[in-house]
Coordinates of C-alpha atoms in Angstrom, one line a residue:
X1 CA -87.7 20.5 -53.1
X2 CA -86.7 23.1 -50.5
X3 CA -84.8 21.6 -47.7
X4 CA -86.1 21.9 -44.2
X5 CA -83.4 22.5 -41.6
X6 CA -82.8 19.3 -39.6
X7 CA -79.8 20.2 -37.6
X8 CA -79.9 21.4 -34.0
X9 CA -77.2 24.1 -34.6
X10 CA -79.7 26.6 -36.0
X11 CA -82.6 25.7 -33.9
X12 CA -80.8 25.7 -30.6
X13 CA -82.4 22.3 -29.7
X14 CA -80.3 19.5 -28.3
X15 CA -80.9 15.9 -29.3
X16 CA -81.2 14.6 -25.8
X17 CA -84.1 12.1 -26.2
X18 CA -83.1 8.5 -26.4
X19 CA -85.0 5.7 -28.1
X20 CA -86.6 4.6 -24.8
X21 CA -87.8 8.2 -24.3
X22 CA -89.4 8.3 -27.7
X23 CA -91.1 4.9 -27.2
X24 CA -92.6 6.1 -24.0
X25 CA -93.6 9.6 -25.3
X26 CA -95.6 7.9 -28.1
X27 CA -97.2 5.4 -25.8
X28 CA -97.7 7.6 -22.8
X29 CA -99.3 10.6 -24.6
X30 CA -102.4 8.5 -25.4
X31 CA -102.8 6.7 -22.1
X32 CA -104.4 9.3 -19.9
X33 CA -107.8 10.8 -19.3
X34 CA -109.2 9.3 -22.5
X35 CA -108.6 5.7 -21.2
X36 CA -109.0 6.1 -17.5
X37 CA -111.9 8.6 -17.4
X38 CA -113.7 9.1 -20.8
X39 CA -113.9 5.3 -21.5
X40 CA -117.0 5.3 -19.2
X41 CA -118.8 7.7 -21.5
X42 CA -117.9 5.6 -24.6
X43 CA -119.2 2.4 -22.9
X44 CA -122.5 4.0 -21.8
X45 CA -123.0 5.3 -25.4
X46 CA -122.5 1.9 -27.2
X47 CA -122.3 -1.0 -24.8
X48 CA -119.8 -3.8 -25.3
X49 CA -119.6 -3.1 -29.1
X50 CA -117.5 -0.1 -28.2
X51 CA -114.5 -2.6 -28.5
X52 CA -115.0 -2.5 -32.3
X53 CA -115.0 1.3 -32.2
X54 CA -111.6 1.3 -30.5
X55 CA -110.3 -1.0 -33.2
X56 CA -111.6 1.2 -36.0
X57 CA -110.4 4.5 -34.5
X58 CA -107.0 2.9 -33.6
X59 CA -106.5 1.8 -37.2
X60 CA -107.3 5.3 -38.5
X61 CA -104.8 7.0 -36.1
X62 CA -102.2 4.3 -36.9
X63 CA -102.4 5.4 -40.6
X64 CA -102.1 9.0 -39.6
X65 CA -99.0 8.2 -37.5
X66 CA -97.4 6.3 -40.4
X67 CA -97.9 9.3 -42.6
X68 CA -96.4 11.6 -40.0
X69 CA -93.6 9.1 -39.3
X70 CA -92.6 9.0 -43.0
X71 CA -92.3 12.8 -43.1
X72 CA -90.5 12.9 -39.7
X73 CA -87.9 10.4 -40.8
X74 CA -87.2 12.4 -44.0
X75 CA -87.4 15.8 -42.2
X76 CA -86.8 15.4 -38.4
X77 CA -87.7 18.9 -37.1
X78 CA -89.2 20.2 -33.9
X79 CA -92.0 22.0 -35.8
X80 CA -93.2 18.6 -37.0
X81 CA -96.6 18.7 -38.8
X82 CA -96.7 22.5 -38.7
X83 CA -93.5 22.6 -40.7
X84 CA -94.7 19.9 -43.1
X85 CA -98.0 21.8 -43.7
X86 CA -96.0 24.9 -44.3
X87 CA -93.6 23.2 -46.7
X88 CA -96.1 21.0 -48.6
X89 CA -99.5 22.8 -48.4
X90 CA -98.6 26.4 -48.0
X91 CA -97.6 29.1 -45.5
X92 CA -101.2 29.7 -44.4
X93 CA -101.7 26.0 -43.7
X94 CA -98.4 25.8 -41.7
X95 CA -99.4 28.8 -39.7
X96 CA -102.8 27.3 -38.9
X97 CA -101.5 23.8 -38.2
X98 CA -98.8 25.2 -35.8
X99 CA -101.0 27.5 -33.8
X100 CA -103.8 24.9 -33.7
X101 CA -101.4 22.3 -32.2
X102 CA -100.2 24.9 -29.7
X103 CA -103.8 25.6 -28.8
X104 CA -104.4 21.8 -28.5
X105 CA -101.5 21.5 -26.1
X106 CA -102.9 24.3 -24.0
X107 CA -106.4 22.9 -23.8
X108 CA -105.3 19.3 -23.2
X109 CA -103.1 20.6 -20.4
X110 CA -106.2 22.3 -18.9
X111 CA -108.1 19.0 -19.3
X112 CA -105.5 16.9 -17.6
X113 CA -105.1 19.3 -14.7
X114 CA -108.9 19.4 -14.3
X115 CA -109.0 15.6 -14.4
X116 CA -106.2 15.4 -11.7
X117 CA -108.5 17.3 -9.4
X118 CA -111.3 14.9 -10.1
X119 CA -109.1 11.9 -9.3
X120 CA -108.0 13.5 -6.0
X121 CA -111.7 13.6 -5.0
X122 CA -111.4 9.8 -4.4
X123 CA -109.4 10.5 -1.3
X124 CA -110.6 14.0 -0.4
X125 CA -114.2 14.5 -1.5
X126 CA -114.9 18.2 -1.9
X127 CA -111.2 19.2 -2.1
X128 CA -110.9 22.3 -4.3
X129 CA -109.8 21.1 -7.8
X130 CA -107.9 24.4 -8.4
X131 CA -105.4 23.6 -5.7
X132 CA -104.5 20.3 -7.3
X133 CA -104.2 22.0 -10.7
X134 CA -101.9 24.7 -9.3
X135 CA -99.5 22.3 -7.6
X136 CA -99.2 20.1 -10.7
X137 CA -98.7 23.1 -13.0
X138 CA -95.8 24.4 -10.9
X139 CA -94.0 21.1 -10.4
X140 CA -94.2 19.9 -14.0
X141 CA -93.2 23.3 -15.5
X142 CA -90.2 23.3 -13.2
X143 CA -89.2 19.8 -14.4
X144 CA -89.4 20.9 -18.1
X145 CA -87.2 23.9 -17.4
X146 CA -84.3 21.8 -16.4
X147 CA -83.4 20.0 -19.7
X148 CA -85.1 18.0 -22.4
X149 CA -83.7 14.8 -20.9
X150 CA -85.4 15.7 -17.6
X151 CA -88.7 15.7 -19.5
X152 CA -87.8 12.4 -21.1
X153 CA -87.0 10.8 -17.8
X154 CA -90.2 12.1 -16.2
X155 CA -92.3 10.8 -19.1
X156 CA -90.4 7.5 -19.2
X157 CA -91.2 6.7 -15.5
X158 CA -94.7 8.1 -15.7
X159 CA -95.5 5.8 -18.6
X160 CA -93.8 2.8 -17.0
X161 CA -96.2 3.2 -14.0
X162 CA -99.2 3.5 -16.4
X163 CA -98.3 0.5 -18.5
X164 CA -97.6 -1.6 -15.5
X165 CA -101.0 -0.8 -14.0
X166 CA -102.8 -1.6 -17.2
X167 CA -101.0 -4.9 -17.6
X168 CA -101.7 -5.7 -13.9
X169 CA -105.4 -4.8 -14.5
X170 CA -105.6 -7.1 -17.5
X171 CA -104.0 -10.0 -15.6
X172 CA -106.2 -9.4 -12.6
X173 CA -109.3 -9.4 -14.9
X174 CA -108.3 -12.6 -16.6
X175 CA -107.9 -14.2 -13.2
X176 CA -111.4 -13.2 -12.3
X177 CA -112.8 -14.3 -15.6
X178 CA -111.3 -17.8 -15.3
X179 CA -111.5 -18.0 -11.5
X180 CA -107.7 -18.6 -11.1
X181 CA -106.3 -17.9 -7.6
X182 CA -109.4 -15.8 -6.6
X183 CA -111.1 -18.4 -4.4
X184 CA -114.3 -17.7 -6.4
X185 CA -115.9 -19.3 -9.4
X186 CA -115.1 -18.0 -12.9
X187 CA -116.9 -14.8 -14.0
X188 CA -117.1 -16.0 -17.6
X189 CA -117.9 -13.8 -20.6
X190 CA -121.7 -13.4 -20.0
X191 CA -121.5 -9.7 -19.2
X192 CA -120.7 -9.0 -22.9
X193 CA -124.2 -10.0 -24.0
X194 CA -126.5 -10.5 -21.0
X195 CA -127.4 -6.8 -20.4
X196 CA -129.3 -5.9 -23.6
X197 CA -126.9 -7.6 -26.0
X198 CA -123.5 -6.9 -27.5
X199 CA -124.8 -3.8 -29.2
X200 CA -127.7 -2.6 -26.9
X201 CA -128.0 0.8 -28.5
X202 CA -127.7 -0.5 -32.1
X203 CA -125.8 1.0 -35.0
X204 CA -126.6 4.5 -33.8
X205 CA -125.0 4.0 -30.4
X206 CA -121.9 2.4 -32.0
X207 CA -121.5 5.3 -34.5
X208 CA -121.9 8.0 -31.7
X209 CA -119.3 6.2 -29.6
X210 CA -116.7 6.8 -32.3
X211 CA -116.5 10.4 -31.2
X212 CA -115.4 9.8 -27.6
X213 CA -113.4 6.8 -28.6
X214 CA -111.3 8.8 -31.2
X215 CA -110.7 11.4 -28.6
X216 CA -108.8 8.9 -26.5
X217 CA -106.1 8.6 -29.2
X218 CA -105.5 12.3 -29.2
X219 CA -102.0 13.4 -28.4
X220 CA -100.1 10.5 -29.9
X221 CA -99.0 12.8 -32.7
X222 CA -96.9 14.7 -30.2
X223 CA -94.2 12.1 -31.1
X224 CA -93.6 14.2 -34.2
X225 CA -92.6 17.2 -32.3
X226 CA -89.9 15.2 -30.5
X227 CA -88.2 14.3 -33.8
X228 CA -86.0 17.4 -33.8
X229 CA -84.5 16.4 -30.4
X230 CA -84.2 12.6 -31.1
X231 CA -80.9 10.8 -31.4
X232 CA -81.0 8.8 -34.7
X233 CA -84.5 9.7 -35.7
X234 CA -84.3 7.4 -38.8
X235 CA -84.2 4.4 -36.4
X236 CA -86.1 5.7 -33.3
X237 CA -89.2 7.1 -35.0
X238 CA -90.1 4.0 -37.1
X239 CA -89.6 1.8 -34.1
X240 CA -91.8 4.0 -31.9
X241 CA -94.6 4.2 -34.4
X242 CA -94.6 0.5 -35.5
X243 CA -94.6 -0.8 -31.9
X244 CA -96.7 1.7 -30.1
X245 CA -99.9 1.5 -32.1
X246 CA -100.2 -2.2 -31.4
X247 CA -99.5 -1.7 -27.8
X248 CA -102.2 0.9 -27.6
X249 CA -104.7 -1.3 -29.2
X250 CA -103.8 -4.1 -26.8
X251 CA -104.0 -1.8 -23.8
X252 CA -107.2 -0.1 -24.9
X253 CA -109.1 -3.1 -26.3
X254 CA -107.6 -5.4 -23.6
X255 CA -108.3 -3.1 -20.7
X256 CA -111.8 -2.0 -21.9
X257 CA -112.6 -5.6 -22.8
X258 CA -111.6 -6.8 -19.3
X259 CA -113.7 -4.1 -17.7
X260 CA -116.8 -5.1 -19.8
X261 CA -116.4 -8.8 -18.9
X262 CA -115.9 -8.5 -15.2
X263 CA -118.6 -5.8 -14.6
X264 CA -122.0 -5.1 -16.3
X265 CA -121.6 -2.3 -18.8
X266 CA -124.7 -0.5 -17.7
X267 CA -123.4 -0.3 -14.1
X268 CA -120.1 1.4 -15.1
X269 CA -120.0 4.8 -13.3
X270 CA -119.2 8.2 -14.7
X271 CA -118.3 10.0 -11.5
X272 CA -114.6 9.1 -11.6
X273 CA -112.4 6.6 -13.3
X274 CA -114.6 3.6 -14.2
X275 CA -111.7 1.2 -13.5
X276 CA -111.4 2.6 -9.9
X277 CA -115.1 2.5 -9.4
X278 CA -115.4 -1.1 -10.5
X279 CA -112.7 -2.2 -8.0
X280 CA -114.6 -0.4 -5.3
X281 CA -117.8 -2.2 -6.5
X282 CA -116.0 -5.5 -6.3
X283 CA -115.0 -4.7 -2.7
X284 CA -111.2 -4.5 -3.5
X285 CA -110.6 -1.1 -1.9
X286 CA -106.9 -1.5 -1.5
X287 CA -106.4 -2.1 -5.3
X288 CA -108.7 0.8 -6.0
X289 CA -106.5 3.2 -4.0
X290 CA -103.4 2.0 -5.9
X291 CA -105.1 2.3 -9.2
X292 CA -106.3 5.8 -8.4
X293 CA -102.7 6.8 -7.8
X294 CA -102.0 5.4 -11.3
X295 CA -104.8 7.3 -13.0
X296 CA -103.6 10.5 -11.3
X297 CA -100.1 9.8 -12.6
X298 CA -101.6 9.2 -16.1
X299 CA -103.2 12.7 -16.1
X300 CA -99.9 14.3 -15.0
X301 CA -98.0 12.3 -17.6
X302 CA -100.1 13.6 -20.5
X303 CA -99.9 17.1 -19.1
X304 CA -96.1 16.7 -19.0
X305 CA -96.1 15.8 -22.7
X306 CA -98.3 18.8 -23.6
X307 CA -95.9 21.2 -21.7
X308 CA -93.0 19.8 -23.7
X309 CA -94.8 19.6 -27.1
X310 CA -96.5 23.0 -26.9
X311 CA -93.2 24.8 -26.2
X312 CA -91.5 23.0 -29.1
X313 CA -94.3 24.0 -31.5
X314 CA -94.1 27.6 -30.4
X315 CA -90.3 27.4 -31.0
X316 CA -90.9 26.1 -34.5
X317 CA -93.4 28.9 -35.3
X318 CA -91.0 31.5 -34.0
X319 CA -88.2 30.1 -36.2
X320 CA -90.4 30.6 -39.3
X321 CA -91.3 34.1 -38.2
X322 CA -94.9 33.1 -37.4
X323 CA -94.6 33.8 -33.6
X324 CA -92.6 36.4 -31.7
X325 CA -88.9 36.0 -32.0
X326 CA -88.5 35.7 -28.3
X327 CA -89.9 32.1 -28.5
X328 CA -87.2 31.0 -30.9
X329 CA -84.5 31.4 -28.2
X330 CA -83.2 28.6 -26.1
X331 CA -81.0 28.7 -23.1
X332 CA -77.6 26.9 -23.0
X333 CA -79.3 23.6 -22.2
X334 CA -81.5 23.9 -25.3
X335 CA -84.7 24.6 -23.4
X336 CA -87.1 27.2 -24.9
X337 CA -87.7 28.9 -21.6
X338 CA -89.8 31.8 -22.8
X339 CA -92.2 29.4 -24.6
X340 CA -92.5 27.1 -21.6
X341 CA -93.3 30.0 -19.2
X342 CA -95.7 31.6 -21.6
X343 CA -97.6 28.3 -22.2
X344 CA -97.7 27.6 -18.5
X345 CA -99.1 31.1 -17.7
X346 CA -101.9 30.6 -20.2
X347 CA -102.6 27.0 -19.1
X348 CA -102.8 28.4 -15.6
X349 CA -106.1 30.1 -16.5
X350 CA -107.6 26.7 -15.8
X351 CA -106.8 27.2 -12.1
X352 CA -109.1 30.2 -12.1
X353 CA -111.7 28.3 -14.2
X354 CA -111.8 25.4 -11.8
X355 CA -112.3 27.9 -8.9
X356 CA -115.1 29.7 -10.7
X357 CA -116.8 26.6 -12.4
X358 CA -116.0 23.5 -10.3
X359 CA -117.1 20.3 -12.0
X360 CA -118.3 22.0 -15.2
X361 CA -115.3 22.0 -17.4
X362 CA -114.5 18.5 -18.4
X363 CA -116.9 17.7 -21.3
X364 CA -116.5 21.2 -22.8
X365 CA -112.7 20.8 -22.9
X366 CA -113.0 17.3 -24.4
X367 CA -115.2 18.6 -27.2
X368 CA -112.9 21.5 -28.0
X369 CA -109.8 19.2 -28.0
X370 CA -111.4 16.8 -30.4
X371 CA -112.2 19.7 -32.8
X372 CA -108.5 20.8 -32.7
X373 CA -107.2 17.2 -33.1
X374 CA -109.3 16.8 -36.2
X375 CA -107.6 19.8 -37.7
X376 CA -104.2 18.4 -36.9
X377 CA -104.8 14.9 -38.2
X378 CA -106.4 16.3 -41.4
X379 CA -103.3 18.6 -41.9
X380 CA -101.0 15.5 -41.6
X381 CA -103.0 13.5 -44.1
X382 CA -103.1 16.4 -46.7
X383 CA -99.4 17.3 -46.1
X384 CA -98.5 13.7 -46.7
X385 CA -100.3 13.7 -50.0
X386 CA -98.3 16.7 -51.2
X387 CA -95.1 15.3 -49.7
X388 CA -95.4 12.2 -51.8
X389 CA -96.1 14.2 -54.9
X390 CA -93.1 16.3 -54.3
X391 CA -90.9 13.2 -53.8
X392 CA -92.2 11.7 -57.1
X393 CA -91.4 14.9 -58.9
X394 CA -87.8 15.0 -57.5
X395 CA -87.3 11.2 -57.9
X396 CA -86.9 10.5 -54.2
X397 CA -88.2 7.5 -52.3
X398 CA -88.7 7.4 -48.5
X399 CA -86.9 4.9 -46.4
X400 CA -90.0 4.6 -44.2
X401 CA -93.1 4.6 -46.3
X402 CA -96.7 4.9 -45.2
X403 CA -98.8 2.0 -46.7
X404 CA -102.0 2.3 -48.9
X405 CA -101.1 5.7 -50.2
X406 CA -103.2 7.7 -51.3
X407 CA -106.3 5.6 -50.4
X408 CA -105.5 5.7 -46.7
X409 CA -105.2 9.5 -46.8
X410 CA -108.7 9.9 -48.3
X411 CA -110.2 7.3 -46.0
X412 CA -108.8 9.1 -42.9
X413 CA -110.1 12.4 -44.1
X414 CA -113.6 10.9 -44.7
X415 CA -113.5 9.5 -41.2
X416 CA -112.7 12.9 -39.7
X417 CA -115.6 14.4 -41.7
X418 CA -117.9 11.8 -40.2
X419 CA -116.7 12.7 -36.7
X420 CA -117.7 16.3 -37.3
X421 CA -121.2 15.3 -38.3
X422 CA -121.5 13.0 -35.3
X423 CA -120.3 15.8 -33.0
X424 CA -123.1 18.0 -34.2
X425 CA -125.6 15.3 -33.2
X426 CA -124.3 14.6 -29.7
X427 CA -125.3 17.4 -27.2
X428 CA -122.1 17.0 -25.1
X429 CA -119.9 17.5 -28.2
X430 CA -121.9 20.2 -30.0
X431 CA -119.5 22.8 -28.5
X432 CA -116.7 21.3 -30.6
X433 CA -118.8 21.1 -33.8
X434 CA -119.7 24.8 -33.4
X435 CA -116.1 25.8 -32.4
X436 CA -114.5 24.0 -35.4
X437 CA -115.5 26.4 -38.2
X438 CA -115.1 29.4 -36.0
X439 CA -111.6 28.3 -34.9
X440 CA -110.6 27.6 -38.6
X441 CA -111.8 31.1 -39.6
X442 CA -109.8 32.6 -36.7
X443 CA -106.6 30.7 -37.7
X444 CA -106.8 31.6 -41.4
X445 CA -107.7 35.2 -40.8
X446 CA -104.7 35.5 -38.4
X447 CA -102.6 33.8 -41.1
X448 CA -103.8 36.3 -43.8
X449 CA -103.1 39.3 -41.5
X450 CA -99.6 37.9 -40.6
X451 CA -98.8 37.4 -44.3
X452 CA -99.9 40.9 -45.2
X453 CA -97.8 42.5 -42.3
X454 CA -94.8 40.3 -43.2
X455 CA -95.0 41.3 -46.9
X456 CA -95.3 45.0 -46.1
X457 CA -92.3 44.8 -43.7
X458 CA -90.3 43.0 -46.3
X459 CA -91.0 45.7 -48.9
X460 CA -90.1 48.4 -46.5
X461 CA -86.7 46.7 -45.7
X462 CA -85.8 46.2 -49.4
X463 CA -83.3 48.8 -50.6
X464 CA -84.8 51.4 -52.9
X465 CA -83.0 52.0 -56.2
X466 CA -81.2 55.4 -56.4
X467 CA -82.3 57.4 -59.4
X468 CA -79.6 58.1 -61.9
X469 CA -78.2 61.6 -62.0
X470 CA -79.5 63.7 -64.9

C-alpha cells in the first residue's frame, strides 16, 4: 500500500488545532442554516413525523463519518476524502472528489452569507442583503489569514454560542410543555397529533422530507479536512466523531421536537428562522432578538468552517498536482494564503448575486449543495470499501474501525440514490437533480484532460536516449 504523507513538514501545514477545536468543528459545521432556517421547509413537507426523518438521516451520516474517521486516523492528511479517493479509487476519483468538495465549500459559503442577510432582515427589513454578505466575507477571511489556531478559536466560540442557545431553547420549551415557572398551564404534547395527525402528509410527505433533512447534516465531513492540522489525530478524531453525532441528533431531534410540541406545525413560518418566528408568535420578543443573534452567528460559523476547509482542500489538490502549484504554498504561519484569497474572491460573487437577485437564491443554492454533498458522501463510502480491501491484502487492521462493513457502505449508497430520485420529484430541488449528472460530467472531463496534459508533460520531461555512435 502506498503511503500517504502524514507529516506537516512537506505540506507546510501546522498542527495547531486542539481536541476542543476539533470537537467544535465537527459539531458546529452542521448547526447552521440547515437547522435554524431550512427546518421549517422540512416540517411543512412532512409534519411531526419529520422527527423520524432526522433520526434516519442522522444514522446514515454517522456511518459515513465513521468510515471517514477510520481512514482519517490511519492517514491524517489535509486533503482528506479527496486524498483517500485518489489513493483507493483512482486519480480521476480523487480529482473529482477534491474539486467537488472545493465547489461545495464555495456554494455553502454563498448560502450562509445569503442566509445572514435574511436574518438581518429581522431588525432591518428591506436592508440590502449584499451589504451583510460583503461585511461577513471580509471579516471572516481576515480571521482565517492570521493562523489556523485563529480559525479554531473563532469556530470554538461560535459553536459555544450556538450550542448554548439550542440547549436554552430545549430547556425553555420543556418549561412551556410542563408549565414549570411560566405562570401558565402546561402546553402538553397535543400539537404532535392534533393538526392532521403525526404524519399529516402520509408516507409520501415523509419520504420527500428526507431531502431537506439530509441537507441539514451537510458539512460535518469538513472534520476530515482538519485531520492534517490536528494534534494527536488518533485520539482527537475518534472522540470528535463518536460524541458529535449523538449531540447532533439530540440537538436536532430535541430542538425540532420542542418546536413541534409548543407550536402547531402548520403555523410554522418560512419567512425567517422558524425558531425566531415562534418566539415572536408566543409574544416573547426579547428572546426572539437574542435567538436571532444566535442564528446569525450560526450562519457565520458555518461560513467560517467553509473558508477554512475549502482552502485546505485546494492545498491538497495542489500538492498532488491537480491544482495550480501556487495553492500548495503556505506562509510561515502555515496558512495557505493564495487559496484563501482565491476562494474568498470566488465566494464574493454572491455579493453581486444578492444585489441582482435579492431573495431568490436560497433554495437554488440548497439544491446545488445537496447534489455536491451526495457526491462527497458517496466517494467516502466507496473509498472506504477499497481502503478495507487494501488493508486486508496487506494484513493491516485499523485501530478505529467503522462498524457493519461492508453492509453499511452499500446501505448508505442506496440511500443517496434514493435522495437523487426524490430530488427529481420535488420542484424546489429539481435544480440539484439536473445539476448532478452535468456536474459529474464536468468533473470527470476535467480529470481526463488534466491526466492527458500531465502525461504529455511527463513524457516531454523524460530524458531521451542518445543514439549509439555508428
